[in-house]
PDB file of C-alpha atoms in Angstrom:
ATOM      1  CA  UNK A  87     -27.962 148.386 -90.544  1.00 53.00           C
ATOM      2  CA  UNK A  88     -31.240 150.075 -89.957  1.00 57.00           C
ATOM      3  CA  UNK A  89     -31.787 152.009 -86.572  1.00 47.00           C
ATOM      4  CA  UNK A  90     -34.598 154.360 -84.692  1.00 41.00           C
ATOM      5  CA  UNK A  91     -33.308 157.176 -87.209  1.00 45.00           C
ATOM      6  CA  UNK A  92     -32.902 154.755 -89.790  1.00 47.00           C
ATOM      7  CA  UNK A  93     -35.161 152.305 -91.876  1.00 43.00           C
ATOM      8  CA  UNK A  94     -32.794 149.177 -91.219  1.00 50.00           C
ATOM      9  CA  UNK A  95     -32.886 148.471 -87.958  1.00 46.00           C
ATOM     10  CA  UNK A  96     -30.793 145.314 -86.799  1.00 42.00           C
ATOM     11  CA  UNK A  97     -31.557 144.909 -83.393  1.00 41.00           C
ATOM     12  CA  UNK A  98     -32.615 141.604 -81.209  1.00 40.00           C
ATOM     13  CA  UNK A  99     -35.946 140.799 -81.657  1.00 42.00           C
ATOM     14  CA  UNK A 100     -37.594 138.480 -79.391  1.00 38.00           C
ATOM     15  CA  UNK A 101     -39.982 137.116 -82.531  1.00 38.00           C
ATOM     16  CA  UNK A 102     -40.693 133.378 -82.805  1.00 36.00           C
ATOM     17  CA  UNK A 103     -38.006 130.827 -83.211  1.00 39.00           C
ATOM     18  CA  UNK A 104     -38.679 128.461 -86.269  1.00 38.00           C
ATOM     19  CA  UNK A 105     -37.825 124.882 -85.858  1.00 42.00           C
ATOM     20  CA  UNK A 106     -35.141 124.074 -88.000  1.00 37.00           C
ATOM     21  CA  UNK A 107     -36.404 120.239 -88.605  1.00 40.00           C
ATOM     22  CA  UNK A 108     -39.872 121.525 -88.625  1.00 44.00           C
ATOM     23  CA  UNK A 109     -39.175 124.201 -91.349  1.00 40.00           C
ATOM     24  CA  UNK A 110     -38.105 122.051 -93.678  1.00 37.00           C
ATOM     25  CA  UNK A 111     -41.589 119.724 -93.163  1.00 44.00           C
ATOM     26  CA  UNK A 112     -43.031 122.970 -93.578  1.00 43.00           C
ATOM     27  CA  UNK A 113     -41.166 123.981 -96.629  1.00 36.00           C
ATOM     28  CA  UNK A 114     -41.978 120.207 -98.435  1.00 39.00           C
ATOM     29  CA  UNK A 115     -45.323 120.782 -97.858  1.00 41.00           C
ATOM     30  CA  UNK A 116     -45.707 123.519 -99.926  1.00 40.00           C
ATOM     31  CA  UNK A 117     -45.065 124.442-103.760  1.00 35.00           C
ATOM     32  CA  UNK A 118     -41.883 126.077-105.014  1.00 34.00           C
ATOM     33  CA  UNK A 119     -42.186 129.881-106.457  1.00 34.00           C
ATOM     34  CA  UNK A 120     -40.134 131.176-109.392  1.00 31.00           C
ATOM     35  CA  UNK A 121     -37.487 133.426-108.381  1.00 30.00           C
ATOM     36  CA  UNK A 122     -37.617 135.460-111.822  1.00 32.00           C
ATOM     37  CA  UNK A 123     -34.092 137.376-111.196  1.00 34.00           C
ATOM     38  CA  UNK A 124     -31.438 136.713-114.049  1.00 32.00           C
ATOM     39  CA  UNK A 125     -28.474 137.540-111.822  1.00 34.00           C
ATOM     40  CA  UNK A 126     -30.013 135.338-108.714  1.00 34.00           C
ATOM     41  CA  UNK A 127     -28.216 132.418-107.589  1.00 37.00           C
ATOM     42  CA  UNK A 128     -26.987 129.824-109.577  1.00 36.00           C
ATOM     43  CA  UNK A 129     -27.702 127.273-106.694  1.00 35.00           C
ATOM     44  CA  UNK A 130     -31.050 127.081-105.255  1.00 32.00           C
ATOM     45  CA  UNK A 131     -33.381 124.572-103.653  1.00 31.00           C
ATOM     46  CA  UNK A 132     -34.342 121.339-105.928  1.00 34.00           C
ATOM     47  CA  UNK A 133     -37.695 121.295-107.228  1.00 34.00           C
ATOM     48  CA  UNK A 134     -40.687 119.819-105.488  1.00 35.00           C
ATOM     49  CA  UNK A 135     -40.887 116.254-107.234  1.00 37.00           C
ATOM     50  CA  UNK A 136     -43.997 116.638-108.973  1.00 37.00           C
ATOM     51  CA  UNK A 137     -46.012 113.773-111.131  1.00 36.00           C
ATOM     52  CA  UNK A 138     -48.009 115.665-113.224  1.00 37.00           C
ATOM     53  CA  UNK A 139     -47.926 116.330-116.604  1.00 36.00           C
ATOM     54  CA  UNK A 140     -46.656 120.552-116.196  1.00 42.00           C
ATOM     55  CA  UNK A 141     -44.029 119.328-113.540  1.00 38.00           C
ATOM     56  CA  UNK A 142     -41.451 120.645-115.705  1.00 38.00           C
ATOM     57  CA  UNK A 143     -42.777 123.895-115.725  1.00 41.00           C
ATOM     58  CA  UNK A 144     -43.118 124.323-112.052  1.00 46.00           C
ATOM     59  CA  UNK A 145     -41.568 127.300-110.597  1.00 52.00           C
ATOM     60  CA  UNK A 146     -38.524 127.275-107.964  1.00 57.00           C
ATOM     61  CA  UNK A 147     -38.759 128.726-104.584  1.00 60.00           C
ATOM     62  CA  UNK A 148     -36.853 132.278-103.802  1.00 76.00           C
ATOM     63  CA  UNK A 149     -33.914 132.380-101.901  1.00 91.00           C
ATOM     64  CA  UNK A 150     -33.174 134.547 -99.421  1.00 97.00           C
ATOM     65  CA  UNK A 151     -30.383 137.343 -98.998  1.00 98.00           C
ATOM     66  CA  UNK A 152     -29.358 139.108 -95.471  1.00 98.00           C
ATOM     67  CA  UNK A 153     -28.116 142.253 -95.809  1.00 98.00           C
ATOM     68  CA  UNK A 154     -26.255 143.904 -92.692  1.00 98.00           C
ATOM     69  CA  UNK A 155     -23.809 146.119 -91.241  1.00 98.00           C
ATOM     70  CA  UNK A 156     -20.978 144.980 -88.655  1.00 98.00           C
ATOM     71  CA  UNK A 157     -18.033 145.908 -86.318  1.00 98.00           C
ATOM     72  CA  UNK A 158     -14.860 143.771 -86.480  1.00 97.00           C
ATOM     73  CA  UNK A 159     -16.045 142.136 -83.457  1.00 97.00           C
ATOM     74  CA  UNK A 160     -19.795 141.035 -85.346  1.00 98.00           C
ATOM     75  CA  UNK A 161     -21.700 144.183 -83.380  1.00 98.00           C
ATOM     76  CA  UNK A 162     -24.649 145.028 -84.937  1.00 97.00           C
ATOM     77  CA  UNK A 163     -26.358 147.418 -82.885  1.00 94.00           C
ATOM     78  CA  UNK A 164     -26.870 148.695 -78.915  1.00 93.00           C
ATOM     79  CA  UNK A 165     -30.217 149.673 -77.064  1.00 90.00           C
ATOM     80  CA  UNK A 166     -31.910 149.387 -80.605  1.00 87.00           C
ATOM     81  CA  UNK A 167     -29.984 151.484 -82.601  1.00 89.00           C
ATOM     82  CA  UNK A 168     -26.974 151.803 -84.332  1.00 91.00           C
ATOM     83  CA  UNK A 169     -23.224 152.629 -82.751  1.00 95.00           C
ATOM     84  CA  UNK A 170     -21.907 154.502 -84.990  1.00 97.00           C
ATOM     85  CA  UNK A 171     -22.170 157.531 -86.462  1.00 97.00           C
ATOM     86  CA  UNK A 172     -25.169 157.723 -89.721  1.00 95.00           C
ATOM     87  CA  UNK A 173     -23.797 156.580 -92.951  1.00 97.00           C
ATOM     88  CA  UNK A 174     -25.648 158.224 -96.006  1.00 97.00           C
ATOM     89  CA  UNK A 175     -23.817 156.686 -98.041  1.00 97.00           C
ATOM     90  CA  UNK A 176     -24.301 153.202 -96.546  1.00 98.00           C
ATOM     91  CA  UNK A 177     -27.985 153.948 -96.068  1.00 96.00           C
ATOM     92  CA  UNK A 178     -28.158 154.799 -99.725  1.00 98.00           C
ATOM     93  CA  UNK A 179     -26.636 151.287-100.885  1.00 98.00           C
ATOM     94  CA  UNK A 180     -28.933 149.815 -98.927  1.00 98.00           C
ATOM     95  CA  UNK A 181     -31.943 151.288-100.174  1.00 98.00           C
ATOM     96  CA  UNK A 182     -30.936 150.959-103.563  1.00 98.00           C
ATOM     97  CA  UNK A 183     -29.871 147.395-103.457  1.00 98.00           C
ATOM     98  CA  UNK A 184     -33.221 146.555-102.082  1.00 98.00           C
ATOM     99  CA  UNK A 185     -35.200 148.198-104.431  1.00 98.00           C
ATOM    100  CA  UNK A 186     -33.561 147.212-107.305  1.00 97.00           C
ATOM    101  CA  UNK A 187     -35.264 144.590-109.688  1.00 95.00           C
ATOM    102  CA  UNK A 188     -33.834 142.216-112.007  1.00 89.00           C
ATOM    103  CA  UNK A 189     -34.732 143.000-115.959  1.00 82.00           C
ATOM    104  CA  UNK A 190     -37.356 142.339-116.962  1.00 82.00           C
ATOM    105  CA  UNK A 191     -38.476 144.786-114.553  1.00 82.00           C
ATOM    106  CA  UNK A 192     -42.228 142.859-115.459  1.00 81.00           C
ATOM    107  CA  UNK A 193     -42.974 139.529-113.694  1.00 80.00           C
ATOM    108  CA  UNK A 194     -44.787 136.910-116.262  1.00 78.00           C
ATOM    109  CA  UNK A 195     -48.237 137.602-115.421  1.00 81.00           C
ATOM    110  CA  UNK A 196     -47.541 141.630-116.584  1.00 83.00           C
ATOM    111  CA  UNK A 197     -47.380 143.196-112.614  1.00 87.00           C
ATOM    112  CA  UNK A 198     -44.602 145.277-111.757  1.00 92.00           C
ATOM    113  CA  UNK A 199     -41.508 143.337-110.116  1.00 95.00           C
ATOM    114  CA  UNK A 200     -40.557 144.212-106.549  1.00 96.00           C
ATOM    115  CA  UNK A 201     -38.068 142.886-104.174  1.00 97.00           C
ATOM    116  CA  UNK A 202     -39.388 142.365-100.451  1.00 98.00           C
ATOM    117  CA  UNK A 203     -37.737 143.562 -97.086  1.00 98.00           C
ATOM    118  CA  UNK A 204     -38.507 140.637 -94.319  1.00 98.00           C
ATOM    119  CA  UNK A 205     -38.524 141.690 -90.977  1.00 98.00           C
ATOM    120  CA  UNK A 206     -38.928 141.079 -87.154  1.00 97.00           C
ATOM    121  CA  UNK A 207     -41.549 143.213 -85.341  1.00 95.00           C
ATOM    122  CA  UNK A 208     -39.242 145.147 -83.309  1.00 91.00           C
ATOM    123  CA  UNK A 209     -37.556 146.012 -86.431  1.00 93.00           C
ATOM    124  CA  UNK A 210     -40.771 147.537 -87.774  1.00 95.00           C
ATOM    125  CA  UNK A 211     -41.501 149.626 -84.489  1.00 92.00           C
ATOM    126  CA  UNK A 212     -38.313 150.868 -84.850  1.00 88.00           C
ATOM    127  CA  UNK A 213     -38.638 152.498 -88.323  1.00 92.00           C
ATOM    128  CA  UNK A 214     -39.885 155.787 -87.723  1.00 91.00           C
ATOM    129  CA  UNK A 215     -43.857 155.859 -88.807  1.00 91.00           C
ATOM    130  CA  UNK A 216     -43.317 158.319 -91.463  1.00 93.00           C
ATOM    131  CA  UNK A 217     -40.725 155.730 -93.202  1.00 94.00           C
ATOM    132  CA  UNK A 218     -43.137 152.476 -93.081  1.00 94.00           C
ATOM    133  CA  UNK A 219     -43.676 150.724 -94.813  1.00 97.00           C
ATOM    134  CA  UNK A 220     -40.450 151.064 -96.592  1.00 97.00           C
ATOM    135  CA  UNK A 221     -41.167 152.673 -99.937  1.00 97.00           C
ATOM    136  CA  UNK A 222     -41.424 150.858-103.353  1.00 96.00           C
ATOM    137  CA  UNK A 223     -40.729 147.723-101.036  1.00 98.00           C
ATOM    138  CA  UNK A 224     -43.077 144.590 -99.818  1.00 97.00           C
ATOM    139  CA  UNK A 225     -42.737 144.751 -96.274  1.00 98.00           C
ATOM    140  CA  UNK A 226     -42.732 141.787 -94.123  1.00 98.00           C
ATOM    141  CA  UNK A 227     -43.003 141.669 -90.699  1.00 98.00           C
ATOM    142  CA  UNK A 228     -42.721 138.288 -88.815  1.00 98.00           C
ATOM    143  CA  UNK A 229     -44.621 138.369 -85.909  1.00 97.00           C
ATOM    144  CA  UNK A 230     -45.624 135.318 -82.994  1.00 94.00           C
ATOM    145  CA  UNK A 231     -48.923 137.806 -82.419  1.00 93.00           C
ATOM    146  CA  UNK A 232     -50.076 138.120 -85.956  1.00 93.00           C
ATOM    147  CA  UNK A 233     -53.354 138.906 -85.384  1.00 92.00           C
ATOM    148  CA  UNK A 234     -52.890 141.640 -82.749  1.00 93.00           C
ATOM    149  CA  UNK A 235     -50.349 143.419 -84.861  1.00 95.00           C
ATOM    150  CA  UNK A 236     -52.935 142.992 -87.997  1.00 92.00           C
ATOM    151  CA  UNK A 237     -55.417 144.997 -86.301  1.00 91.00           C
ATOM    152  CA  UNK A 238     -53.057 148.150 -84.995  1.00 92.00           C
ATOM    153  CA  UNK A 239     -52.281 148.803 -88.469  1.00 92.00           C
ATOM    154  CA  UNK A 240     -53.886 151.775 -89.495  1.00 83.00           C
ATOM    155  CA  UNK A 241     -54.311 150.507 -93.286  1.00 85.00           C
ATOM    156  CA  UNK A 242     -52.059 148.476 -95.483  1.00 90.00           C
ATOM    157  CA  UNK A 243     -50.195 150.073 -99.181  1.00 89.00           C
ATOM    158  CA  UNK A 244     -50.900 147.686-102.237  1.00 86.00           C
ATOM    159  CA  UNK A 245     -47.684 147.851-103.039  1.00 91.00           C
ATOM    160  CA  UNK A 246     -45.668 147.733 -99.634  1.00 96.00           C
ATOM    161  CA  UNK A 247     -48.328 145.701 -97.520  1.00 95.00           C
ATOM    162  CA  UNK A 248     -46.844 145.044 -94.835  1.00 97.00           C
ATOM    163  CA  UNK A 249     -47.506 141.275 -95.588  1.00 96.00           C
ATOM    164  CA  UNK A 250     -48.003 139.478 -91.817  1.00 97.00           C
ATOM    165  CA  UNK A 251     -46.296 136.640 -91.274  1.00 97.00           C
ATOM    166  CA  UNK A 252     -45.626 134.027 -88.042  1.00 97.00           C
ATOM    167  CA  UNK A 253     -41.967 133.194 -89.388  1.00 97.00           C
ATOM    168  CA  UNK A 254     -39.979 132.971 -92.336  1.00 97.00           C
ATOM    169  CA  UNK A 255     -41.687 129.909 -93.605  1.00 95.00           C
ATOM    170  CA  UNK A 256     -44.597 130.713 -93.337  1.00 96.00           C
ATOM    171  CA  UNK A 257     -43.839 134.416 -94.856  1.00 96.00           C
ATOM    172  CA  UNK A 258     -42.400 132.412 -97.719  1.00 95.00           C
ATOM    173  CA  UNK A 259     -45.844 130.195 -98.327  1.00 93.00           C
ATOM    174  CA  UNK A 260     -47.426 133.336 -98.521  1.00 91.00           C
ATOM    175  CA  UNK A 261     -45.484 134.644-100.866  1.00 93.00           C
ATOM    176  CA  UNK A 262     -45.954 131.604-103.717  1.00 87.00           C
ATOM    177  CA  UNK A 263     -49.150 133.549-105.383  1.00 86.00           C
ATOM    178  CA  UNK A 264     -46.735 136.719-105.670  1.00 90.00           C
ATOM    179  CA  UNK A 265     -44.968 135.935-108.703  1.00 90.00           C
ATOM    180  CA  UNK A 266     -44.113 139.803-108.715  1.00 93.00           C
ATOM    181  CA  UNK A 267     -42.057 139.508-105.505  1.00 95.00           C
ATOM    182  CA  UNK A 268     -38.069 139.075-107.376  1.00 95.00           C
ATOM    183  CA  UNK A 269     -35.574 138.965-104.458  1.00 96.00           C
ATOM    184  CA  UNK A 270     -36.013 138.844-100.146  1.00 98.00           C
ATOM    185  CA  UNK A 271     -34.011 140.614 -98.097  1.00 98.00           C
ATOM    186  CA  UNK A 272     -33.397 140.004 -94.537  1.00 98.00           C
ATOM    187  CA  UNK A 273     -32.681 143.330 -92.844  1.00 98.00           C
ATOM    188  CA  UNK A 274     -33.243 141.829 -89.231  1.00 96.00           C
ATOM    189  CA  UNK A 275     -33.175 141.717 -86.451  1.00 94.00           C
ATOM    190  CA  UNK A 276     -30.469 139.517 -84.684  1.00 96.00           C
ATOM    191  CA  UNK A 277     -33.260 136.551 -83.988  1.00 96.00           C
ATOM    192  CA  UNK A 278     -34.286 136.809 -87.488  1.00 97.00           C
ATOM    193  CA  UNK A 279     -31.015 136.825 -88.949  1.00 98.00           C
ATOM    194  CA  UNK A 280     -29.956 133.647 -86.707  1.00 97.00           C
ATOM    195  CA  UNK A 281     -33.246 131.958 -88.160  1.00 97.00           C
ATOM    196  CA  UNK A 282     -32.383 132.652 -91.263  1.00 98.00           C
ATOM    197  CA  UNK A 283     -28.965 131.156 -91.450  1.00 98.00           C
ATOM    198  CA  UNK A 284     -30.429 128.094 -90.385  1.00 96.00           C
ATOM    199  CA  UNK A 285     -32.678 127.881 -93.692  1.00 97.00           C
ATOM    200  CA  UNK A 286     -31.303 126.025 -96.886  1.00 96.00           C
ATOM    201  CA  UNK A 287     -32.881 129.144 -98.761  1.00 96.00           C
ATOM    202  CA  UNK A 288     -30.400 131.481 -97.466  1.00 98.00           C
ATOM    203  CA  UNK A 289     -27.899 131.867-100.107  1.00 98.00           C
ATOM    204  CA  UNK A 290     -26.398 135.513 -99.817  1.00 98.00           C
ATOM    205  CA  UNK A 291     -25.234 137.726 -97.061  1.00 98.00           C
ATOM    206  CA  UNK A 292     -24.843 141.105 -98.268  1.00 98.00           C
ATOM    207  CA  UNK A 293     -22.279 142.636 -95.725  1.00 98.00           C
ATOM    208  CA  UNK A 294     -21.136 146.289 -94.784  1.00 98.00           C
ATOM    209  CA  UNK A 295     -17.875 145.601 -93.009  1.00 98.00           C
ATOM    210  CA  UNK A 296     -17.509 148.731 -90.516  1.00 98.00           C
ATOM    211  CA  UNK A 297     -13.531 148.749 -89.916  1.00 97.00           C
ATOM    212  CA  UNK A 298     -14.015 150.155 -86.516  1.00 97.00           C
ATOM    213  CA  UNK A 299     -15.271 148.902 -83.459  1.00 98.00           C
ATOM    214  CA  UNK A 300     -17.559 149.994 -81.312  1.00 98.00           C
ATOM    215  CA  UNK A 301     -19.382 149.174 -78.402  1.00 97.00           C
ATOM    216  CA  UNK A 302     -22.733 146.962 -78.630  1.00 97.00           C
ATOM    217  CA  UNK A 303     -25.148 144.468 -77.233  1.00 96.00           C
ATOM    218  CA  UNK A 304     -26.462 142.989 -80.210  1.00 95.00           C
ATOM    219  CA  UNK A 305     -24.770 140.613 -82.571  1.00 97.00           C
ATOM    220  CA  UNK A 306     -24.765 138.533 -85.970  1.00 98.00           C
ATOM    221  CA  UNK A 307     -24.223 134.835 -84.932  1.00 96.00           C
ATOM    222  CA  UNK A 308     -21.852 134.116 -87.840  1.00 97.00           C
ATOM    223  CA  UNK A 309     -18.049 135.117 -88.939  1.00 97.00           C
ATOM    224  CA  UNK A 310     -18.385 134.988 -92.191  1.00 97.00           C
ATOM    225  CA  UNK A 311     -14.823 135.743 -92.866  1.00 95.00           C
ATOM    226  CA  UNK A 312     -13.762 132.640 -90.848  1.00 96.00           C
ATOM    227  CA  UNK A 313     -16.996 130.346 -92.348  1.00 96.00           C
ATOM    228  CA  UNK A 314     -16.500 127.311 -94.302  1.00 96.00           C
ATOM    229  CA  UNK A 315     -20.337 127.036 -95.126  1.00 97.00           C
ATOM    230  CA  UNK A 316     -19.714 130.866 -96.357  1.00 98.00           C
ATOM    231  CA  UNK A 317     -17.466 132.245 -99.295  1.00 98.00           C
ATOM    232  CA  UNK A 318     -16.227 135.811-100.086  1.00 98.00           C
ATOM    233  CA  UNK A 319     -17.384 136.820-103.765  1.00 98.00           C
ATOM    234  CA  UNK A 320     -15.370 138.883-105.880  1.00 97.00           C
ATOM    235  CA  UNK A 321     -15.981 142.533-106.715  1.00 97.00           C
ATOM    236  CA  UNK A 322     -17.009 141.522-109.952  1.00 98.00           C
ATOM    237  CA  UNK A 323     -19.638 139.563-108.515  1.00 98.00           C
ATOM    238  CA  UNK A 324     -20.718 141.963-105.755  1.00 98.00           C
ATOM    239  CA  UNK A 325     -21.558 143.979-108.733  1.00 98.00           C
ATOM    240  CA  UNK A 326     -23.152 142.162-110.776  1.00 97.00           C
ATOM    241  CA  UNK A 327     -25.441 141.144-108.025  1.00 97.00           C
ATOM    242  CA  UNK A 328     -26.249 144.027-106.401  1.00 98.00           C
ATOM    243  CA  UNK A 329     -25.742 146.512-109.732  1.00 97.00           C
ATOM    244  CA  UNK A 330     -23.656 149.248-107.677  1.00 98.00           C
ATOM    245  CA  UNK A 331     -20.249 150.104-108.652  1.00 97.00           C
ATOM    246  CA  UNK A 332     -17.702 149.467-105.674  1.00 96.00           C
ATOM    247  CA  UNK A 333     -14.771 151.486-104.700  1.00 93.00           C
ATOM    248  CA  UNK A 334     -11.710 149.034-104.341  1.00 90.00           C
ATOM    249  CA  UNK A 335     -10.273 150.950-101.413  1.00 91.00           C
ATOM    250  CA  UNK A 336     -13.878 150.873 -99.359  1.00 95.00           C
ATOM    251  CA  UNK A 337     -15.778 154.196 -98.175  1.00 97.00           C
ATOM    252  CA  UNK A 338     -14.950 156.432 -95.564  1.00 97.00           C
ATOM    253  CA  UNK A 339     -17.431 158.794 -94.127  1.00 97.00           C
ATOM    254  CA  UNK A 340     -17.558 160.875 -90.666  1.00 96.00           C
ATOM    255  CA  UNK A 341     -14.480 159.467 -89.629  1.00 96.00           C
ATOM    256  CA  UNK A 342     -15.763 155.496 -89.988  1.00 98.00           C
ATOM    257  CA  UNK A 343     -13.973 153.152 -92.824  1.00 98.00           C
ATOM    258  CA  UNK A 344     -16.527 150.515 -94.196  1.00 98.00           C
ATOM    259  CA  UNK A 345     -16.476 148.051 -97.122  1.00 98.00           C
ATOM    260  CA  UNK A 346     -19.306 146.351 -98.824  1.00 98.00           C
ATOM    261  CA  UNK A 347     -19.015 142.758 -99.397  1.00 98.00           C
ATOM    262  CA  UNK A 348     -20.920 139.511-100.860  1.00 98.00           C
ATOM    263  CA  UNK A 349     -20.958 136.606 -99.308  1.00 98.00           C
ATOM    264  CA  UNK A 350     -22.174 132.778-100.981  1.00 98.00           C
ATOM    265  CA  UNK A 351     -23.204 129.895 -99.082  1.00 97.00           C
ATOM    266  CA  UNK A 352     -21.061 127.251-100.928  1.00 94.00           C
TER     267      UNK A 352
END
């Protein structure tokens, strides 16, 4: 989980509440994008019932994956930052998981794939400037003040953006003439992540289980352990989907045990 010395920050951020009912009017109001990624989920939203003649040939919308570290106890963070001690090795999953593209590494119109990293604003101030926008990375940032936060950025990378966005659904709209954009991950923070659950395009949870609790002020809404809308994937899968090879008996570094886990909406 990102924090000030660290590009995933998963603190509260007070950015703008979606609507769950009006989300999904938003959502059928616009048209699905392909999510080109061969080891995506099997299960993702129907397509938008179309009557013309290409209907068949109309691409899918993307579905989203959170990614996020936690205590036992859910803790995410405290006063913006993370708890425990840093984690290179956890840092480094994380940064290669979100980086990494599905093969073809080519979307269909001949542009480079890359995944995006959807966050609150908070999150982004709490990157360090010499970090953001995360490398080789869209960045979004979800912001109620779009237009403020537009103008104090200095400049915007072609590749990295960021991308501006009032929520998730309306990041999402924005993202359906990107057919380069393969997966989105949700690296926080808390308000984003409880936003998130709360969207039928959430599929994944990609979880760093921190054996070790600690104190904090910030939490993920969800037990995913204890979930019956959530199931725990296999190793075999967590592979497979993320491309890292996972130690069976989880990681221990500065003193901290942590495990990496996949989680499925079912």
């Amino acid at each position: 989980m990102p924090g000030h010395n660290d590009p995933r920050n998963s603190h509260s951020d007070q950015t703008l509440q979606i609507n769950f009912k009006e989300a999904l009017n938003r959502v059928s109001q616009h048209p699905a994008m392909s999510y080109p990624d061969a080891a995506a989920p099997s299960s993702t939203i129907a397509r938008t019932t179309e009557t013309s003649s290409d209907a068949s040939s109309m691409p899918k919308p993307p579905s989203l994956t959170l990614i996020l570290a936690a205590t036992p106890s859910l803790g995410i963070g405290k006063g913006g930052t993370l708890p425990w001690p840093q984690l290179k090795k956890e840092m480094g999953y994380f940064a290669r998981v979100t980086k990494r593209v599905s093969s073809p590494s080519s979307a269909a119109n001949g542009t480079s794939k890359v995944n995006a990293v959807l966050m609150g604003r908070k999150t982004w101030d709490s990157i360090p400037a010499k970090f953001r926008p995360l490398k080789d990375r869209l960045n979004i940032v979800i912001t109620r003040n779009a237009e403020d936060f537009e103008k104090s950025l200095g400049g915007k990378s072609e590749v990295e953006g960021p991308l501006v966005a009032t929520g998730i659904v309306d990041a999402l709209s924005r993202l359906e003439n990107k057919p380069e954009v393969d997966r989105i991950y949700v690296i926080g923070g808390a308000s984003i992540y409880q936003t998130a659950l709360e969207l039928p395009q959430t599929k994944h949870v990609l979880l760093t289980n921190i054996r070790k609790e600690y104190e904090c002020d910030t939490f993920f809404p969800v037990n995913l352990e204890e979930s019956t809308v959530w199931r725990k994937a296999s190793k075999e899968e967590l592979e497979t989907f993320t491309g890292e090879k996972v130690e069976d008996a989880g990681i221990e570094e500065q003193g901290v045990k942590f495990e990496f886990c996949l989680f499925e909406r079912q």
